[in-house]
CSV table of C-alpha atoms in Angstrom, one decimal:
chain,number,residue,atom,x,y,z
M,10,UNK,CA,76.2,91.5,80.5
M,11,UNK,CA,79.4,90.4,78.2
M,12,UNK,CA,76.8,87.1,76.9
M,13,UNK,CA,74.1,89.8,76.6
M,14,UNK,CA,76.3,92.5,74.7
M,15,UNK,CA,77.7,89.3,72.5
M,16,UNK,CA,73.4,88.9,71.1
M,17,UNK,CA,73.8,92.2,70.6
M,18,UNK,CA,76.5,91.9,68.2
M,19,UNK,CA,74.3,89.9,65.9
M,20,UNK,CA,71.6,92.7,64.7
M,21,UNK,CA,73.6,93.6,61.6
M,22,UNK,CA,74.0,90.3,60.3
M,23,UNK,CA,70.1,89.9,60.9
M,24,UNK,CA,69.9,93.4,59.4
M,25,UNK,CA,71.9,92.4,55.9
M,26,UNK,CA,70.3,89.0,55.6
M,27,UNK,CA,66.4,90.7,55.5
M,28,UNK,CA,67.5,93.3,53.4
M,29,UNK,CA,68.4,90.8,50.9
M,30,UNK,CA,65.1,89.8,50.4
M,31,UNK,CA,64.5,93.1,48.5
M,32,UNK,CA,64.2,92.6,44.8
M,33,UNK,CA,65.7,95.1,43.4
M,34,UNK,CA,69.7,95.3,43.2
M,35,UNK,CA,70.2,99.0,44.1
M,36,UNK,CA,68.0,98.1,47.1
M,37,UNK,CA,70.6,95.3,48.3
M,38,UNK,CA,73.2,97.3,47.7
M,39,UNK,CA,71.7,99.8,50.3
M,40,UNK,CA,71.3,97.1,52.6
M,41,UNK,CA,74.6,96.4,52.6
M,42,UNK,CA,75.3,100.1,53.4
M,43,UNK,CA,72.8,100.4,56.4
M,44,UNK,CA,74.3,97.2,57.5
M,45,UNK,CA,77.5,98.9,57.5
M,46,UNK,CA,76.8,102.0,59.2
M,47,UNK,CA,75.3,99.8,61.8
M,48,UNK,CA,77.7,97.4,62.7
M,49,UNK,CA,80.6,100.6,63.0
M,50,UNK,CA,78.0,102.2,65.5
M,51,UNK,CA,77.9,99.1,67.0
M,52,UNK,CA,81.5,98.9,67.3
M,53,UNK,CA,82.1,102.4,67.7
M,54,UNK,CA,79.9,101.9,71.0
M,55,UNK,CA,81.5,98.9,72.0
M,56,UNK,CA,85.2,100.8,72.7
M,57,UNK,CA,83.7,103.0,74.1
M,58,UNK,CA,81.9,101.6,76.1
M,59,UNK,CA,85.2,99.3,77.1
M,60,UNK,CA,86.9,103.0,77.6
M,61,UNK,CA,84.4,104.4,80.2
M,62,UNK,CA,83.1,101.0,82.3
M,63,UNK,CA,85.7,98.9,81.9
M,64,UNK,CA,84.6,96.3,84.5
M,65,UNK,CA,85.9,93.3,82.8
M,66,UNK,CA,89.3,94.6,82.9
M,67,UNK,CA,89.3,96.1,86.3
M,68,UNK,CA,87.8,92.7,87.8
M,69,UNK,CA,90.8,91.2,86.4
M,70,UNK,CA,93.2,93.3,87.3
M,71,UNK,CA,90.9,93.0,91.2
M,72,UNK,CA,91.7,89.5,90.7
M,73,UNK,CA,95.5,90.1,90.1
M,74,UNK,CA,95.9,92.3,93.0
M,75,UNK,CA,94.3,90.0,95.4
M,76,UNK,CA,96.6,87.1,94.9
M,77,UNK,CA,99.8,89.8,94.9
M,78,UNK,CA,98.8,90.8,98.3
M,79,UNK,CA,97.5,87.2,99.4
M,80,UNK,CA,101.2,86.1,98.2
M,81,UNK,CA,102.8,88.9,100.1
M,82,UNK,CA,101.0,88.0,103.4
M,83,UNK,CA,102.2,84.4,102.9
M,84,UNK,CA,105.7,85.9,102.7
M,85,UNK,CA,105.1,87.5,106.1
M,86,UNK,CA,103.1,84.4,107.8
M,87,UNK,CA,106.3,82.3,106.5
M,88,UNK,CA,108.8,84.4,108.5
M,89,UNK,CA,106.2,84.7,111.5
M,90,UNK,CA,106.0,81.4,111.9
M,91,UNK,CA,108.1,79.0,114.2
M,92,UNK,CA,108.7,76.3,111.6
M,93,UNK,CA,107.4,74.7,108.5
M,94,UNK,CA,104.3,75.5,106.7
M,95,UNK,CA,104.4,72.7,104.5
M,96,UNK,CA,105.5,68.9,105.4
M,97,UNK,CA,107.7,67.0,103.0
M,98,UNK,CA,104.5,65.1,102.0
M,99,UNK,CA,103.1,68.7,100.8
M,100,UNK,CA,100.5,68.8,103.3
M,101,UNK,CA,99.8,72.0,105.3
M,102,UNK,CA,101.4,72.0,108.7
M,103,UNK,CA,98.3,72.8,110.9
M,104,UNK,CA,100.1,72.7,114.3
M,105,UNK,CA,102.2,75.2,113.0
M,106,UNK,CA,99.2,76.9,111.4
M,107,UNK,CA,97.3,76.8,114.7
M,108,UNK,CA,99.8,78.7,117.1
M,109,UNK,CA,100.1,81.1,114.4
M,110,UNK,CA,96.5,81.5,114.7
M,111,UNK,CA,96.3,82.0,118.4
M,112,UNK,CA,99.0,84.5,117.9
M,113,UNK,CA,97.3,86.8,115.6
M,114,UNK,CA,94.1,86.2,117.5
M,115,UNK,CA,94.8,88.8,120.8
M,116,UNK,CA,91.4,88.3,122.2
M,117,UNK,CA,91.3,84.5,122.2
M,118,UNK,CA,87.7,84.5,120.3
M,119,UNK,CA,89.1,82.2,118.0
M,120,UNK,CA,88.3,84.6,115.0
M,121,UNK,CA,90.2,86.9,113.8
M,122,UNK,CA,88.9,89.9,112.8
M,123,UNK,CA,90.2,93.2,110.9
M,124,UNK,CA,91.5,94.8,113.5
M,125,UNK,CA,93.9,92.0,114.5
M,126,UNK,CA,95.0,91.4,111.1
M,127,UNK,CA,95.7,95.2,110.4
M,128,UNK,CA,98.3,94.8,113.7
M,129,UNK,CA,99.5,91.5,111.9
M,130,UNK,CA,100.6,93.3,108.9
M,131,UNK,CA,101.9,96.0,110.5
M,132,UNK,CA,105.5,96.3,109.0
M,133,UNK,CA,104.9,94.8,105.6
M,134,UNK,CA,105.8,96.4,102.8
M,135,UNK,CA,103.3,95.8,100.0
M,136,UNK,CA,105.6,96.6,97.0
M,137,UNK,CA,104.9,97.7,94.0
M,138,UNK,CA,101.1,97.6,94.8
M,139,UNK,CA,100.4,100.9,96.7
M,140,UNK,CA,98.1,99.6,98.7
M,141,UNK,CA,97.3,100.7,102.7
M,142,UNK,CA,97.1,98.7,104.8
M,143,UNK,CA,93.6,98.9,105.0
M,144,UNK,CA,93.0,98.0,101.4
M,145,UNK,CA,95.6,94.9,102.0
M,146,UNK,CA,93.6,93.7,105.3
M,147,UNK,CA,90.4,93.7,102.9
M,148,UNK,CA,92.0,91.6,100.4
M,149,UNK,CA,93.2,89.4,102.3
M,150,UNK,CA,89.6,88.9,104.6
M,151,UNK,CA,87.9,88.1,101.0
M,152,UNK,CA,90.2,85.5,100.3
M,153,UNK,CA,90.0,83.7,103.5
M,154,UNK,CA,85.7,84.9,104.9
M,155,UNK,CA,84.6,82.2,103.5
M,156,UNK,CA,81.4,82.5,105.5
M,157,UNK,CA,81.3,86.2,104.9
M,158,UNK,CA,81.0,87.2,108.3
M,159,UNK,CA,83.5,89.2,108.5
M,160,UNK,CA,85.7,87.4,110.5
M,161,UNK,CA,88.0,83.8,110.1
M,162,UNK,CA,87.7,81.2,111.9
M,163,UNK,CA,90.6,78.6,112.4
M,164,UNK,CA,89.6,76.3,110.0
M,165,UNK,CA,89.1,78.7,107.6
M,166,UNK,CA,92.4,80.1,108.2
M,167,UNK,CA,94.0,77.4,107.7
M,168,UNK,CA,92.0,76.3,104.3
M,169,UNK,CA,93.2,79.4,103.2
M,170,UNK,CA,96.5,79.0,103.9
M,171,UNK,CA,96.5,75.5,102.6
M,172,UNK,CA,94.6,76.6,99.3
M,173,UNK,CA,96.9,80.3,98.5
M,174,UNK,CA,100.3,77.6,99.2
M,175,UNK,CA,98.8,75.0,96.7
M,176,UNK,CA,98.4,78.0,94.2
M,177,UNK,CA,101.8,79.4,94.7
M,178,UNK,CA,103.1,76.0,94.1
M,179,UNK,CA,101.4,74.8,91.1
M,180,UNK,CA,102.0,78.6,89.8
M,181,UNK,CA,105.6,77.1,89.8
M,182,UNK,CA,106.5,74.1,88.1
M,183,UNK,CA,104.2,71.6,89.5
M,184,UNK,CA,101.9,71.2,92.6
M,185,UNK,CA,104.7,69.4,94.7
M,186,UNK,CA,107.0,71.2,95.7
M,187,UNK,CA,109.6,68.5,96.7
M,188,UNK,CA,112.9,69.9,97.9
M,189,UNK,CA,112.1,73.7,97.5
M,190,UNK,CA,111.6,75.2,100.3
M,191,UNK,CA,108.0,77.2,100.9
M,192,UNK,CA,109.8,80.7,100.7
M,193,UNK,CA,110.8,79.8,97.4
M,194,UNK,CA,107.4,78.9,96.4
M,195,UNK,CA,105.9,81.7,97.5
M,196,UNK,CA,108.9,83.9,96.1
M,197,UNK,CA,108.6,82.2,92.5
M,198,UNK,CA,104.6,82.5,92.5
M,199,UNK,CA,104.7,86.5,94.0
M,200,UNK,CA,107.3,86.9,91.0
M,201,UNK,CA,104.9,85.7,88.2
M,202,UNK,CA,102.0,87.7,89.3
M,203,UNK,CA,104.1,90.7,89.3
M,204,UNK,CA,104.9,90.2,85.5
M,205,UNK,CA,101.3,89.2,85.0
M,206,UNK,CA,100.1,93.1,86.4
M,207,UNK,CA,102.8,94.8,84.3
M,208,UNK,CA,101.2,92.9,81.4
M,209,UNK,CA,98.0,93.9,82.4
M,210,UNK,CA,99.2,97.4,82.8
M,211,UNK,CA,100.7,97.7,79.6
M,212,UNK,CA,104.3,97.4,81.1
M,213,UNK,CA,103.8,100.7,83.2
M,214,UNK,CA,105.1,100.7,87.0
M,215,UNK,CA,103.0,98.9,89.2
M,216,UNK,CA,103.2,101.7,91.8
M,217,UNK,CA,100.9,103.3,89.6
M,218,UNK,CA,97.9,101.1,89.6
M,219,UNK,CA,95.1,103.7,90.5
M,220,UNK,CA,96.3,106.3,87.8
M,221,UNK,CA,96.6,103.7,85.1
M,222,UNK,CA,93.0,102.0,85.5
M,223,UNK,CA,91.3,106.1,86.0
M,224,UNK,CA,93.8,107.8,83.6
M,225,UNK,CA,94.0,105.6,81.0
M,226,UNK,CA,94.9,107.8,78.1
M,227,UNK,CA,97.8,106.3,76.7
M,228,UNK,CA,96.4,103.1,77.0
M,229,UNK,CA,93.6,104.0,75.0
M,230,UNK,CA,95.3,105.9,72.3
M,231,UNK,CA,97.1,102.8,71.4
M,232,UNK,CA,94.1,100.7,72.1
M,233,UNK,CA,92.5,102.7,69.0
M,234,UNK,CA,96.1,102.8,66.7
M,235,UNK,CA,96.3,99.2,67.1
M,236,UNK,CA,92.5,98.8,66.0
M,237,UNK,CA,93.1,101.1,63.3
M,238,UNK,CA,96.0,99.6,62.4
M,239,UNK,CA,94.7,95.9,62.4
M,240,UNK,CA,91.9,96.7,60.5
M,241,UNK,CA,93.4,98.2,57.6
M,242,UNK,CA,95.5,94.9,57.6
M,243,UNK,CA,92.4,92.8,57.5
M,244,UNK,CA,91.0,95.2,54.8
M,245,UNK,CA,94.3,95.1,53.0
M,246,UNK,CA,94.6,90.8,53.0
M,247,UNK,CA,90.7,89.8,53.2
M,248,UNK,CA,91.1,89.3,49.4
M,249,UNK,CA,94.7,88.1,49.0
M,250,UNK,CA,94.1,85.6,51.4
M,251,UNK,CA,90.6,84.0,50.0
M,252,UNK,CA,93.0,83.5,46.9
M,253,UNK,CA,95.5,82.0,48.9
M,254,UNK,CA,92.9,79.2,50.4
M,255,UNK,CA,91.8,79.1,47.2
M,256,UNK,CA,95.2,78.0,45.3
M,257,UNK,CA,96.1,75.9,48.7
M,258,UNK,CA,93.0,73.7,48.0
M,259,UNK,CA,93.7,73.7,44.3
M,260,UNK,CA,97.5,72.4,45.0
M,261,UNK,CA,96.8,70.1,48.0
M,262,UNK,CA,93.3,68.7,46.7
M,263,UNK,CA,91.9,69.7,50.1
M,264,UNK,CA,88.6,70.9,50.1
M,265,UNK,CA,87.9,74.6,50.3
M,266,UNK,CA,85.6,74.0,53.0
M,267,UNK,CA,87.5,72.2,55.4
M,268,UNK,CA,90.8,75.1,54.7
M,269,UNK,CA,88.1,77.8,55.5
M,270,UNK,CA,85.7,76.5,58.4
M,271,UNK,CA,88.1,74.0,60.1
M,272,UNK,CA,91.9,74.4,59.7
M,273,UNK,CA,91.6,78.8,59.4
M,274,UNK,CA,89.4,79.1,62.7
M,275,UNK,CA,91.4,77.3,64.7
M,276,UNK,CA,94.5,79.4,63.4
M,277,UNK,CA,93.2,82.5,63.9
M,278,UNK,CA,91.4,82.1,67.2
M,279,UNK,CA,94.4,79.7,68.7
M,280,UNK,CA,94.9,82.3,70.9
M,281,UNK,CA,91.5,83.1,72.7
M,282,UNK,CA,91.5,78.9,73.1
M,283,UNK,CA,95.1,79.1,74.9
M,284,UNK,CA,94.2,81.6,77.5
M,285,UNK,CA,90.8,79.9,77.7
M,286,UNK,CA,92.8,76.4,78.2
M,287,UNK,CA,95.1,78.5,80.6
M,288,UNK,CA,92.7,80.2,82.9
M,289,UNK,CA,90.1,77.4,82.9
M,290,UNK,CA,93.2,75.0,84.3
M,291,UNK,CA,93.4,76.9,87.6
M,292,UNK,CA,89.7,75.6,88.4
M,293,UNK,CA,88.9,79.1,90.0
M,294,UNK,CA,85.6,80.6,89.6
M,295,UNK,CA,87.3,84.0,89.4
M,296,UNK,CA,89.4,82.9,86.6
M,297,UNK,CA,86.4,81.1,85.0
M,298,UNK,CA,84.4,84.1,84.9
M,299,UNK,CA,86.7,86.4,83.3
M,300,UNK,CA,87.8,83.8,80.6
M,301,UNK,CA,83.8,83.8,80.1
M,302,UNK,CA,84.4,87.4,79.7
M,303,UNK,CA,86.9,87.6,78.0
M,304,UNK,CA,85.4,84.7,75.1
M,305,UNK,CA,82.5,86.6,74.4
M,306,UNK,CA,84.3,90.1,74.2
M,307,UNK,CA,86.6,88.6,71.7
M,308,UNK,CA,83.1,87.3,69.9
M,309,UNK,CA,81.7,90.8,69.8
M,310,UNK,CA,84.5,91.9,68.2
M,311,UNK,CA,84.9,89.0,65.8
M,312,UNK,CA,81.3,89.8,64.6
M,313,UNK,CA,81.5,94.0,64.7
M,314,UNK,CA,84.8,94.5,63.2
M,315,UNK,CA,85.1,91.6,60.5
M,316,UNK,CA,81.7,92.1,59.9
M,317,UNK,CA,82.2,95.9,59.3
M,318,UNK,CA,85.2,95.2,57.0
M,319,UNK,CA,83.9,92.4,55.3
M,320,UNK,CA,80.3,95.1,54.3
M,321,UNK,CA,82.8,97.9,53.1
M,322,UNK,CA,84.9,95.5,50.4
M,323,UNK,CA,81.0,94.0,49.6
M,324,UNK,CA,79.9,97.9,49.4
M,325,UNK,CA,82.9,99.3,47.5
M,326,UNK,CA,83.0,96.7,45.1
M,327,UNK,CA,79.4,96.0,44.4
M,328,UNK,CA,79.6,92.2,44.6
M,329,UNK,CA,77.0,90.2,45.6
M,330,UNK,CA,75.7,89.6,49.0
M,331,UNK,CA,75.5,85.4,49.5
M,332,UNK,CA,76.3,84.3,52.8
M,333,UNK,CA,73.1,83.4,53.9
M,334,UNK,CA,74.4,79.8,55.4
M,335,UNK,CA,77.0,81.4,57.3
M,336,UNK,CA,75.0,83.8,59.0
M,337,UNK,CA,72.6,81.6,59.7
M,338,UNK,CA,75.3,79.1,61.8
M,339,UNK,CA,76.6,82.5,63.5
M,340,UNK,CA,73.2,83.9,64.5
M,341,UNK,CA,72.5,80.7,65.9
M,342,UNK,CA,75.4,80.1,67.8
M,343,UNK,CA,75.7,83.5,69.2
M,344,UNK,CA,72.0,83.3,70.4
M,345,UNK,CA,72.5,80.2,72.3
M,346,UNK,CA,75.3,80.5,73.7
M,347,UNK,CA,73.9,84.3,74.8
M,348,UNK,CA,71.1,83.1,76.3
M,349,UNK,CA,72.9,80.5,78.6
M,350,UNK,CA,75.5,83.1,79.6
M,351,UNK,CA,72.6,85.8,79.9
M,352,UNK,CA,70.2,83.7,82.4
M,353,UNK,CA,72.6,82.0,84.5
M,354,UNK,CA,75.3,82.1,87.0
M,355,UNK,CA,76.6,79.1,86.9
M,356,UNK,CA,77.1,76.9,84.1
M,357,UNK,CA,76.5,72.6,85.2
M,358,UNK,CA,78.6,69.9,83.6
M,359,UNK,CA,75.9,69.8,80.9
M,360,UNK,CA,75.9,72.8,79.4
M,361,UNK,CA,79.9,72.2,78.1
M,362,UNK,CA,78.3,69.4,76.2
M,363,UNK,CA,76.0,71.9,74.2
M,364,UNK,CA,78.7,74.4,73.2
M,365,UNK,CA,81.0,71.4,72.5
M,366,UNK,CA,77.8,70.0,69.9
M,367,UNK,CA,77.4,73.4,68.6
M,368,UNK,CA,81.2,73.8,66.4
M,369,UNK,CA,80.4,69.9,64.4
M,370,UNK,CA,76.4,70.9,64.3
M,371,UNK,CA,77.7,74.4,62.5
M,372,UNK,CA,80.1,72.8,59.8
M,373,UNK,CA,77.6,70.4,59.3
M,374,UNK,CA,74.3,73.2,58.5
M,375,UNK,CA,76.9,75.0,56.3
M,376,UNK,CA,78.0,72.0,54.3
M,377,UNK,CA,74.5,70.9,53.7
M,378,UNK,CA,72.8,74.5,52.9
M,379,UNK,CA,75.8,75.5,50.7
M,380,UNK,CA,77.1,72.2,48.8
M,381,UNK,CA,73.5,69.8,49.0
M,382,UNK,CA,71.1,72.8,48.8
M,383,UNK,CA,72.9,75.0,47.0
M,384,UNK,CA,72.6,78.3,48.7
M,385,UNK,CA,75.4,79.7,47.9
C-alpha cells in the first residue's frame, strides 16, 4: 500500500510536465497552478490519511511491544530456571531449556499451549506496558508458533529462546556476550526498547500506550506545527541555498551537477539511509518491512511537499518551468521501484541489484538530457 501510495505521489509531476506542452505562457503558468493545487491535495490527503489509519506506525510500535514483553518473559524464564541459559561458548543451554519446558508443560503433551503459559506468567509484572496477561501470552505465542498451530513445541521453544537471547545480546554491545551474565543481557536489551517506545511515543509514559496510539491529539498538533514550520524553512532557503551551491561550485571549481545530484542528496536524506542501514542490520523481516515503509513514506513526502513548495516560488514568481530531465529520472524511479514493492511480498537478492543500478542510471539520464542534449 506505502509502494502503491509512493506511484501515487507522482501524478503532479506528470500533471506539470504535459501542461507544458501548451503554447501559450499564461497557459503554463496555469499549469503550474493546477499542479499546485494538486500536489497540496495530495499532501493534504496523505496526513490525513497517516492521522486516521495509521498502520505503519502502529505495526511498529506492535513490533516494539512484542520484543518488550518477549524480553520481560526472558527476565522471568531466567529466574525460573535452575541454572544457565547461555554456556560460556554462547550457545543456548538446552538441558536447561528442556526441564524448563517440561515444567511449564502440566499435561506432558509436549506442547505448550496458552493456557499453561498464562499460569507461567502468573506473577509478572509487565511494566510500563499495561498489558494483561492475556495480551502478553499472545505476544509471546507469535514470537515462538512458528508453525502457527497455536501451540510450541520443544524445539520451537527453544529456537525461540535461543533466537530472543541472541537479540538481547547483539542489542548490547556485540553478539557475545563473554563475561556478562544473561540477566544483564536481557536487563541492557529490555532497557533499550523501553527508550525506543518512549521515542516512538513522543516521550509520553509508556503506561499510556492505548490512549496515545487512539488519542493522539497532541501528537498530531505538533505533527502539523512541525510541518508548517519546516515548510516555511524550505520556502524561506529554497533560493538562498541554490545560490549557495552555486558560489560553492564557482569557488571550489566543482561542478554544479555533482554539488546538486550527488553530494546534496546524500546530505539531506543521510538520515532515511541510517535508519534504513540500522533496521536492515537486524536481518528481521518485521524490521525490513517497516524500513520499506518507512523509505517510501519519506518518498511521498519528498515528492508532495518539495514539490508543492517548489510550484508556489515557480507560481509566485512567474519563472519558467524547465525541469523536464528531472522529472523524467523521478517518474521513473518512483514507478519502478512502485511496482516491485506493489506486486510482491518478498523482495529476492536480485531485485537490490536494480534499485542499486537505478541512483548511477538517474545521474547519468540527467547529465546527458541537460548538458549533451540540452534540455534545460
Amino acid at each position: 500500500m506505502a509502494a502503491r501510495i509512493m506511484v501515487i505521489s507522482v501524478i503532479p509531476f506528470l500533471v506539470v510536465q504535459l501542461l507544458q506542452l501548451l503554447n501559450s505562457t499564461s497557459g503554463r503558468h496555469v499549469a503550474i497552478l493546477i499542479a499546485l493545487i494538486l500536489s497540496v491535495v495530495l499532501l493534504i490527503s496523505y496526513c490525513l490519511y497517516q492521522v486516521f489509519w495509521p498502520w505503519i506506525q502502529n505495526r511498529r510500535l506492535e513490533y516494539v511491544l512484542q520484543r518488550r514483553v518477549i524480553f520481560v518473559f526472558l527476565r522471568h524464564v531466567k529466574r525460573r530456571a535452575l541454572g544457565k541459559l547461555m554456556k560460556d561458548d554462547d550457545e543456548v543451554n538446552a538441558e536447561i531449556v528442556n526441564k524448563l519446558f517440561t515444567t511449564i508443560d502440566t499435561d506432558n503433551d509436549e506442547h505448550l499451549t496458552e493456557s499453561e503459559l498464562k499460569a507461567f506468567v502468573v506473577g509478572i509484572h509487565f511494566e510500563d506496558i499495561n498489558l494483561d496477561e492475556s495480551d502478553a501470552v499472545e505476544k509471546i505465542m507469535t514470537a515462538f508458533d512458528t508453525s502457527h498451530d497455536n501451540r510450541i513445541s520443544n524445539e520451537e521453544f527453544i529456537r525461540g529462546i535461543r533466537k530472543w537471547l541472541y537479540q538481547a545480546a547483539s542489542s548490547g554491545k556485540g553478539v557475545g556476550h563473554g563475561n556478562t551474565s544473561t540477566m544483564k543481557i536481557i536487563d541492557g536489551a529490555d532497557n533499550q526498547v523501553k527508550k525506543e517506545l518512549d521515542q516512538l511515543l513522543g516521550g509520553e509514559p509508556s503506561d499510556q500506550v492505548t490512549e496515545v496510539v487512539e488519542n493522539a491529539k497532541m501528537t498530531i498538533l505538533k505533527a502539523v506545527g512541525f510541518l508548517i514550520f519546516g515548510t516555511a524553512i524550505a520556502a524561506a532557503f529554497a533560493d538562498p541555498l541554490v545560490d549557495a551551491v552555486d558560489n560553492f561550485s564557482d569557488a571550489t571549481s566543482i561542478p554544479t551537477f555533482f554539488i546538486s545530484f550527488i553530494a546534496l542528496p546524500l546530505a539531506t536524506n543521510s538520515s532515511e539511509a541510517v535508519s534504513a542501514i540500522i533496521f536492515a542490520s537486524r536481518k528481521k523481516q518485521t524490521t525490513a518491512s517497516l524500513t520499506f515503509s518507512e523509505l517510501y513514506g519519506a518518498v511521498t513526502m519528498n515528492n508532495l511537499l518539495c514539490l508543492a513548495v517548489f510550484l508556489a516560488l515557480v507560481y509566485i514568481r512567474g519563472l519558467t518551468w524547465d525541469f523536464t530531465s528531472e522529472v523524467i529520472v523521478i517518474v521513473i524511479v518512483c514507478i519502478v521501484m512502485g511496482i516491485f514493492g506493489s506486486f510482491r511480498d518478498t523482495f529476492p537478492l536480485w531485485t537490490s541489484s536494480v534499485a542499486f543500478i537505478l541512483y548511477p542510471f538517474s545521474l547519468v539520464l540527467v547529465y546527458v538530457l541537460d548538458y549533451v542534449l540540452g534540455w534545460s
